[in-house]
Tab-separated table of C-alpha atoms in Angstrom:
chain	number	residue	atom	x	y	z
A	1401	MET	CA	157.203	-75.895	-91.400
A	1402	LYS	CA	160.705	-76.951	-92.304
A	1403	GLN	CA	161.720	-76.227	-95.879
A	1404	ILE	CA	162.965	-79.082	-98.040
A	1405	TRP	CA	166.034	-78.227	-100.081
A	1406	LYS	CA	167.309	-80.281	-102.993
A	1407	ASP	CA	170.309	-80.156	-105.290
A	1408	ILE	CA	169.659	-78.741	-108.731
A	1409	LYS	CA	170.421	-81.219	-111.496
A	1410	GLY	CA	173.691	-80.264	-113.178
A	1411	TYR	CA	174.654	-78.018	-110.265
A	1412	GLU	CA	175.118	-80.599	-107.499
A	1413	GLY	CA	177.185	-79.225	-104.620
A	1414	LEU	CA	176.772	-75.680	-105.911
A	1415	TYR	CA	173.100	-74.747	-105.485
A	1416	LYS	CA	170.002	-75.945	-103.673
A	1417	ILE	CA	166.383	-75.050	-104.320
A	1418	ASN	CA	163.159	-75.356	-102.349
A	1419	VAL	CA	159.594	-75.887	-103.530
A	1420	ASN	CA	158.899	-72.144	-103.430
A	1421	GLY	CA	161.600	-71.456	-106.001
A	1422	GLU	CA	164.157	-69.988	-103.596
A	1423	ILE	CA	167.781	-70.836	-104.423
A	1424	VAL	CA	170.853	-70.672	-102.210
A	1425	SER	CA	174.432	-71.087	-103.349
A	1426	LEU	CA	176.504	-73.462	-101.218
A	1427	PRO	CA	179.893	-72.429	-99.815
A	1428	HIS	CA	182.696	-73.670	-102.002
A	1429	LYS	CA	186.247	-72.957	-103.118
A	1430	TYR	CA	187.556	-72.540	-106.631
A	1431	SER	CA	190.656	-71.245	-108.410
A	1432	ASN	CA	190.307	-68.102	-110.462
A	1433	ARG	CA	192.169	-67.377	-113.705
A	1434	TRP	CA	195.114	-65.940	-111.833
A	1435	GLY	CA	195.606	-69.160	-109.888
A	1436	SER	CA	194.340	-67.825	-106.585
A	1437	THR	CA	191.949	-69.811	-104.415
A	1438	VAL	CA	188.646	-68.054	-103.915
A	1439	TYR	CA	186.200	-68.921	-101.156
A	1440	THR	CA	182.504	-68.251	-101.839
A	1441	PRO	CA	180.208	-68.206	-98.809
A	1442	ALA	CA	176.628	-69.414	-98.842
A	1443	ARG	CA	174.101	-66.836	-99.965
A	1444	LYS	CA	170.540	-66.557	-101.180
A	1445	LEU	CA	170.117	-65.681	-104.843
A	1446	LYS	CA	167.728	-63.048	-106.084
A	1447	PRO	CA	165.765	-63.917	-109.246
A	1448	THR	CA	165.379	-61.525	-112.164
A	1449	TYR	CA	161.939	-60.767	-113.534
A	1450	ARG	CA	161.472	-60.966	-117.300
A	1451	PRO	CA	158.270	-59.290	-118.560
A	1452	VAL	CA	158.159	-61.178	-121.879
A	1453	ASP	CA	155.872	-64.191	-122.491
A	1454	GLY	CA	153.507	-63.139	-119.736
A	1455	GLY	CA	156.302	-62.525	-117.243
A	1456	TYR	CA	158.531	-65.024	-115.432
A	1457	TYR	CA	161.520	-65.195	-113.060
A	1458	VAL	CA	164.978	-66.439	-114.027
A	1459	TYR	CA	168.155	-67.340	-112.174
A	1460	GLY	CA	171.682	-67.028	-113.512
A	1461	LEU	CA	173.546	-70.148	-112.334
A	1462	THR	CA	177.273	-70.807	-112.669
A	1463	ASP	CA	178.367	-74.403	-113.222
A	1464	ALA	CA	181.622	-76.113	-112.203
A	1465	LYS	CA	183.306	-74.812	-115.368
A	1466	HIS	CA	182.341	-71.247	-114.435
A	1467	LYS	CA	179.847	-70.913	-117.280
A	1468	ILE	CA	176.708	-68.912	-116.528
A	1469	LYS	CA	173.330	-70.028	-117.861
A	1470	GLN	CA	169.852	-68.590	-117.384
A	1471	HIS	CA	167.105	-70.866	-116.008
A	1472	ARG	CA	163.425	-70.234	-115.445
A	1473	MET	CA	162.417	-70.623	-111.822
A	1474	ASN	CA	159.251	-72.638	-112.523
A	1475	ILE	CA	161.171	-75.142	-114.665
A	1476	LEU	CA	163.841	-75.648	-111.989
A	1477	VAL	CA	161.193	-76.333	-109.343
A	1478	ALA	CA	159.134	-78.651	-111.563
A	1479	ASP	CA	162.139	-80.736	-112.641
A	1480	THR	CA	163.865	-80.868	-109.250
A	1481	PHE	CA	160.787	-81.930	-107.287
A	1482	ASN	CA	159.294	-83.965	-110.156
A	1483	ARG	CA	155.994	-82.104	-109.995
A	1484	GLU	CA	154.340	-83.884	-112.899
A	1485	ILE	CA	150.655	-83.593	-113.736
A	1486	LYS	CA	149.356	-86.623	-115.596
A	1487	PHE	CA	147.879	-85.994	-119.036
A	1488	ASN	CA	144.140	-86.646	-118.970
A	1489	ASN	CA	142.891	-88.968	-121.690
A	1490	LEU	CA	139.263	-88.921	-122.730
A	1491	PRO	CA	137.233	-92.134	-122.280
A	1492	GLY	CA	138.202	-94.632	-124.967
A	1493	GLU	CA	141.015	-92.456	-126.299
A	1494	THR	CA	144.096	-94.068	-127.829
A	1495	TRP	CA	147.176	-92.373	-129.257
A	1496	ARG	CA	149.435	-93.116	-132.205
A	1497	PHE	CA	152.522	-91.467	-133.634
A	1498	SER	CA	151.744	-88.967	-136.396
A	1499	PHE	CA	154.785	-86.899	-137.413
A	1500	ALA	CA	157.800	-85.148	-135.852
A	1501	ASN	CA	157.040	-84.813	-132.100
A	1502	TYR	CA	153.285	-85.133	-132.513
A	1503	GLU	CA	150.812	-87.871	-131.659
A	1504	VAL	CA	147.179	-88.085	-132.765
A	1505	SER	CA	144.247	-89.761	-131.033
A	1506	ASN	CA	141.243	-91.630	-132.378
A	1507	LEU	CA	139.050	-88.846	-130.951
A	1508	GLY	CA	140.626	-86.152	-133.091
A	1509	ARG	CA	143.106	-84.602	-130.656
A	1510	VAL	CA	146.814	-83.920	-131.211
A	1511	ARG	CA	149.561	-83.603	-128.607
A	1512	SER	CA	153.313	-83.052	-128.660
A	1513	ASN	CA	155.677	-85.034	-126.453
A	1514	ILE	CA	157.605	-81.908	-125.446
A	1515	ARG	CA	157.187	-81.085	-121.770
A	1516	ASN	CA	154.582	-78.459	-121.016
A	1517	TYR	CA	155.631	-76.319	-118.037
A	1518	GLN	CA	153.103	-74.265	-116.075
A	1519	LYS	CA	154.422	-70.974	-114.778
A	1520	ASP	CA	151.945	-70.338	-111.958
A	1521	THR	CA	151.782	-73.826	-110.431
A	1522	MET	CA	155.436	-74.677	-111.217
A	1523	THR	CA	154.397	-78.080	-112.551
A	1524	TYR	CA	154.791	-79.872	-115.854
A	1525	SER	CA	153.074	-82.376	-118.088
A	1526	GLU	CA	154.845	-84.776	-120.405
A	1527	TYR	CA	152.528	-83.728	-123.230
A	1528	ARG	CA	151.229	-80.478	-124.637
A	1529	LEU	CA	147.776	-80.439	-126.256
A	1530	ILE	CA	147.933	-78.757	-129.672
A	1531	SER	CA	145.144	-76.457	-130.820
A	1532	PHE	CA	144.157	-76.355	-134.497
A	1533	GLN	CA	142.676	-73.302	-136.195
A	1534	ASN	CA	139.919	-72.946	-138.773
A	1535	ASN	CA	141.559	-72.517	-142.172
A	1536	GLY	CA	138.705	-70.352	-143.462
A	1537	HIS	CA	136.901	-73.227	-145.168
A	1538	GLY	CA	135.777	-75.041	-142.032
A	1539	TYR	CA	138.709	-77.460	-141.783
A	1540	LEU	CA	140.919	-77.540	-138.683
A	1541	ALA	CA	144.555	-77.055	-139.640
A	1542	LEU	CA	147.973	-76.468	-138.097
A	1543	ASN	CA	150.640	-74.334	-139.739
A	1544	TYR	CA	153.783	-76.474	-139.667
A	1545	LYS	CA	156.897	-75.133	-141.404
A	1546	SER	CA	154.756	-72.769	-143.500
A	1547	LYS	CA	152.539	-75.629	-144.682
A	1548	PRO	CA	149.003	-76.476	-143.514
A	1549	ILE	CA	148.568	-79.802	-141.730
A	1550	TYR	CA	144.915	-80.884	-141.659
A	1551	LEU	CA	143.584	-82.646	-138.581
A	1552	HIS	CA	141.192	-84.979	-140.406
A	1553	ARG	CA	144.012	-86.275	-142.595
A	1554	LEU	CA	146.248	-86.902	-139.568
A	1555	VAL	CA	143.547	-88.988	-137.884
A	1556	ALA	CA	142.722	-90.933	-141.042
A	1557	SER	CA	146.381	-91.602	-141.848
A	1558	ALA	CA	147.040	-92.941	-138.351
A	1559	PHE	CA	143.934	-95.076	-137.799
A	1560	ILE	CA	142.210	-95.871	-141.121
A	1561	PRO	CA	143.874	-98.221	-143.642
A	1562	ASN	CA	144.011	-96.924	-147.205
A	1563	PRO	CA	145.064	-99.871	-149.407
A	1564	ASN	CA	143.706	-98.254	-152.585
A	1565	ASN	CA	145.565	-94.965	-151.983
A	1566	LEU	CA	142.377	-92.901	-152.131
A	1567	PRO	CA	143.246	-89.193	-152.216
A	1568	GLN	CA	140.672	-87.519	-149.950
A	1569	VAL	CA	139.165	-87.896	-146.474
A	1570	ASN	CA	135.417	-87.446	-146.085
A	1571	HIS	CA	133.460	-86.395	-142.980
A	1572	LYS	CA	130.503	-88.771	-142.854
A	1573	ASP	CA	128.177	-86.416	-140.972
A	1574	GLY	CA	129.300	-83.345	-142.927
A	1575	ASP	CA	130.732	-81.666	-139.807
A	1576	LYS	CA	134.315	-80.650	-140.560
A	1577	LYS	CA	135.008	-80.119	-136.859
A	1578	ASN	CA	134.085	-83.700	-135.962
A	1579	ASN	CA	137.395	-85.443	-136.611
A	1580	ARG	CA	136.811	-88.640	-134.658
A	1581	VAL	CA	137.994	-91.711	-136.503
A	1582	SER	CA	134.424	-93.079	-136.593
A	1583	ASN	CA	133.356	-90.042	-138.638
A	1584	LEU	CA	136.085	-90.274	-141.290
A	1585	GLU	CA	136.611	-92.376	-144.405
A	1586	TRP	CA	138.933	-92.433	-147.410
A	1587	VAL	CA	137.158	-91.559	-150.680
A	1588	THR	CA	137.816	-90.454	-154.226
A	1589	ALA	CA	137.394	-86.823	-155.239
A	1590	GLU	CA	134.140	-87.619	-157.046
A	1591	GLU	CA	132.736	-89.527	-154.059
A	1592	ASN	CA	133.604	-86.616	-151.797
A	1593	LYS	CA	131.872	-84.186	-154.149
A	1594	GLN	CA	128.716	-86.295	-154.419
A	1595	HIS	CA	128.569	-86.745	-150.642
A	1596	ALA	CA	128.797	-82.976	-150.159
A	1597	LYS	CA	125.890	-82.484	-152.559
A	1598	ARG	CA	123.766	-85.097	-150.779
A	1599	MET	CA	124.460	-83.467	-147.423
A	1600	GLY	CA	123.537	-80.039	-148.780
A	1601	LEU	CA	127.031	-78.654	-148.202
A	1602	VAL	CA	127.405	-77.378	-151.770
A	1603	ILE	CA	125.339	-74.287	-152.502
A	1604	GLN	CA	124.944	-73.676	-156.210
A	1605	GLY	CA	123.058	-71.400	-158.545
A	1606	SER	CA	121.129	-68.404	-157.261
A	1607	LYS	CA	121.398	-69.599	-153.620
A	1608	SER	CA	125.165	-69.148	-153.588
A	1609	TRP	CA	126.279	-66.243	-151.379
A	1610	ASN	CA	128.649	-64.844	-154.008
A	1611	THR	CA	126.595	-65.317	-157.162
A	1612	GLN	CA	126.036	-62.359	-159.475
A	1613	ILE	CA	123.831	-64.260	-161.912
A	1614	THR	CA	120.090	-64.356	-161.324
A	1615	PRO	CA	117.907	-67.183	-162.686
A	1616	GLU	CA	116.557	-64.790	-165.319
A	1617	LYS	CA	120.078	-63.915	-166.456
A	1618	ALA	CA	121.032	-67.586	-166.515
A	1619	ARG	CA	118.120	-68.402	-168.808
A	1620	GLN	CA	119.042	-65.587	-171.173
A	1621	ILE	CA	122.707	-66.631	-171.188
A	1622	LYS	CA	121.775	-70.172	-172.135
A	1623	LEU	CA	119.374	-69.027	-174.847
A	1624	ASP	CA	121.937	-66.641	-176.320
A	1625	PHE	CA	124.590	-69.334	-176.343
A	1626	ILE	CA	122.350	-71.944	-177.967
A	1627	ASN	CA	121.260	-69.394	-180.571
A	1628	GLY	CA	124.855	-68.835	-181.614
A	1629	THR	CA	125.881	-65.654	-179.807
A	1630	PRO	CA	129.678	-65.694	-179.328
A	1631	THR	CA	130.846	-66.512	-175.825
A	1632	THR	CA	132.859	-63.293	-175.549
A	1633	LYS	CA	129.830	-61.175	-176.348
A	1634	ILE	CA	127.768	-63.029	-173.726
A	1635	MET	CA	130.539	-62.493	-171.174
A	1636	ASN	CA	130.588	-58.753	-171.800
A	1637	LYS	CA	126.811	-58.448	-171.870
A	1638	TYR	CA	126.146	-60.216	-168.569
A	1639	GLU	CA	129.490	-59.491	-166.831
A	1640	ALA	CA	130.233	-63.193	-166.414
A	1641	ASP	CA	133.440	-65.156	-166.935
A	1642	ARG	CA	133.851	-67.865	-169.554
A	1643	HIS	CA	133.584	-70.701	-167.043
A	1644	THR	CA	130.212	-69.428	-165.808
A	1645	VAL	CA	128.806	-69.040	-169.323
A	1646	LEU	CA	129.876	-72.519	-170.408
A	1647	SER	CA	128.700	-74.064	-167.148
A	1648	ILE	CA	125.223	-72.582	-167.626
A	1649	ALA	CA	125.103	-73.538	-171.313
A	1650	LYS	CA	125.981	-77.163	-170.521
A	1651	GLY	CA	123.407	-77.350	-167.723
A	1652	LYS	CA	125.915	-77.707	-164.889
A	1653	SER	CA	124.937	-74.435	-163.218
A	1654	PHE	CA	121.337	-73.275	-162.715
A	1655	LYS	CA	120.242	-76.734	-163.784
A	1656	ARG	CA	116.742	-76.491	-162.352
A	1657	GLU	CA	116.182	-72.892	-163.422
A	1658	THR	CA	117.022	-73.688	-167.069
A	1659	SER	CA	115.793	-77.279	-167.289
A	1660	ASP	CA	113.345	-76.455	-170.102
A	1661	ILE	CA	116.181	-75.206	-172.354
A	1662	PRO	CA	118.268	-77.863	-174.152
A	1663	ASN	CA	121.791	-78.298	-172.822
A	1664	TYR	CA	124.766	-77.720	-175.080
A	1665	SER	CA	126.838	-80.901	-175.284
A	1666	GLY	CA	129.358	-80.010	-177.991
A	1667	ASN	CA	132.807	-78.458	-177.825
A	1668	ALA	CA	132.301	-74.910	-176.614
A	1669	LYS	CA	135.388	-73.511	-178.373
A	1670	ASP	CA	134.428	-75.000	-181.714
A	1671	ARG	CA	130.874	-73.757	-181.257
A	1672	ALA	CA	132.126	-70.220	-180.666
A	1673	ASN	CA	134.249	-70.396	-183.830
A	1674	ILE	CA	131.517	-71.892	-186.030
A	1675	THR	CA	128.728	-69.523	-185.032
A	1676	ARG	CA	128.826	-65.789	-185.399
A	1677	CYS	CA	126.553	-62.785	-185.106
A	1678	LYS	CA	124.203	-61.817	-187.857
A	1679	SER	CA	125.636	-59.147	-190.147
A	1680	LYS	CA	123.886	-55.799	-190.411
A	1681	ARG	CA	123.671	-56.346	-194.198
A	1682	ASN	CA	121.943	-59.687	-193.739
A	1683	THR	CA	118.535	-59.627	-195.448
A	1684	SER	CA	117.425	-63.185	-194.673
A	1685	GLY	CA	117.262	-62.771	-190.903
A	1686	HIS	CA	119.379	-65.926	-190.407
A	1687	VAL	CA	123.076	-66.173	-189.600
A	1688	GLY	CA	125.133	-67.572	-192.498
A	1689	VAL	CA	122.317	-67.375	-195.067
A	1690	ASN	CA	122.133	-64.669	-197.719
A	1691	PHE	CA	120.816	-64.110	-201.248
A	1692	ASP	CA	123.396	-64.333	-204.047
A	1693	LYS	CA	122.437	-61.825	-206.753
A	1694	LYS	CA	124.722	-63.324	-209.411
A	1695	SER	CA	123.222	-66.805	-209.282
A	1696	GLY	CA	119.786	-65.761	-208.065
A	1697	LYS	CA	119.897	-68.408	-205.318
A	1698	TRP	CA	120.097	-68.527	-201.541
A	1699	ARG	CA	123.576	-69.204	-200.216
A	1700	SER	CA	124.301	-71.188	-197.031
A	1701	ARG	CA	127.809	-70.806	-195.574
A	1702	ILE	CA	129.672	-72.041	-192.500
A	1703	CYS	CA	133.106	-70.708	-191.596
A	1704	TYR	CA	135.390	-72.442	-189.112
A	1705	LYS	CA	138.636	-70.891	-187.829
A	1706	GLY	CA	138.772	-68.452	-190.728
A	1707	LYS	CA	138.081	-71.087	-193.393
A	1708	THR	CA	134.868	-71.752	-195.310
A	1709	ILE	CA	133.928	-75.381	-194.759
A	1710	ILE	CA	130.366	-75.257	-196.173
A	1711	ASP	CA	129.233	-73.128	-199.136
A	1712	LYS	CA	126.117	-74.349	-200.966
A	1713	LYS	CA	123.313	-72.670	-202.888
A	1714	PHE	CA	119.606	-73.441	-202.764
A	1715	SER	CA	116.543	-72.361	-204.641
A	1716	SER	CA	114.740	-71.228	-201.485
A	1717	MET	CA	115.772	-69.544	-198.266
A	1718	GLN	CA	114.060	-72.199	-196.140
A	1719	LYS	CA	116.144	-74.991	-197.663
A	1720	ALA	CA	119.351	-73.013	-197.100
A	1721	VAL	CA	118.472	-72.391	-193.440
A	1722	GLU	CA	117.476	-76.008	-192.810
A	1723	TYR	CA	120.666	-77.321	-194.396
A	1724	ARG	CA	122.865	-75.025	-192.340
A	1725	GLU	CA	121.147	-75.993	-189.074
A	1726	LYS	CA	121.475	-79.667	-189.975
A	1727	VAL	CA	125.224	-79.318	-190.531
A	1728	LEU	CA	125.678	-77.318	-187.311
A	1729	ASN	CA	123.868	-79.961	-185.280
A	1730	ALA	CA	125.974	-82.707	-186.844
A	1731	ILE	CA	129.175	-80.839	-185.979
A	1732	SER	CA	128.015	-80.246	-182.390
A	1733	VAL	CA	127.176	-83.919	-181.837
A	1734	SER	CA	130.422	-85.214	-183.330
A	1735	SER	CA	132.670	-82.752	-181.459
């Protein structure tokens, strides 16, 4: 079968190439730097093998200005013979511009409009399909200029109007890998959180894989907090951070396990400053209540941030305790 030879673009009259990637230089004359005329006969070029990037062959071609440039053999063949493979769209797939050289489809795919050359078949496609990786939290993302680009946000930005400038994109079926436009919607942060809870995507309390607090510990933490134990002491006792202690005390964490214990609704910092542990010298058995020997009465005191804000005396211990609890409850409600 007769070989078909074609001129290489940019090297017309100098080189020809066939579909197998063989290149011949055409006979031509040129003047060297000393002014002499040099005649170059026709010859077949030998490609150089480069083992990098999976291995490929290159040719060193000299243009009319005597500048040498390296070219991959598969790219020369694909461009010269226009061996294009059409990009296959999925049924019902449409594309829109996204950013830089990237386009996004309504079916959750991304492609770049930079030619994709195939080494083995010596063909090319006008588009290159981009693969996204799991970012560790289930979302598909692309690292672009050291910043993560999330696939679901690309699709939503291109196809779903957002007149209210809602900040987050929600997956309706809860599947973070399903980034079709029909499965996405713009929502607020609170709406996204509530949807995740309804879908069972948020695991809280003792079912969480990384929890160190058992339901029994959670109940004891809440009881200790309500009874006035300082937050720092609870943290050290149960090896929990401040956020966990306050979340349990307010009924946000372990809600079902501690539903029979009243939730704390006041300011946690003020509560920690107002309440304190019972002194070893305390004879009444109640924090902030002691017997004053000089007056012969029971004394009820409340200190806040190093200052005494309540200091009253009563004829009986019960009245002193009841008054102090009444004031504490009033402070908790108002804070």
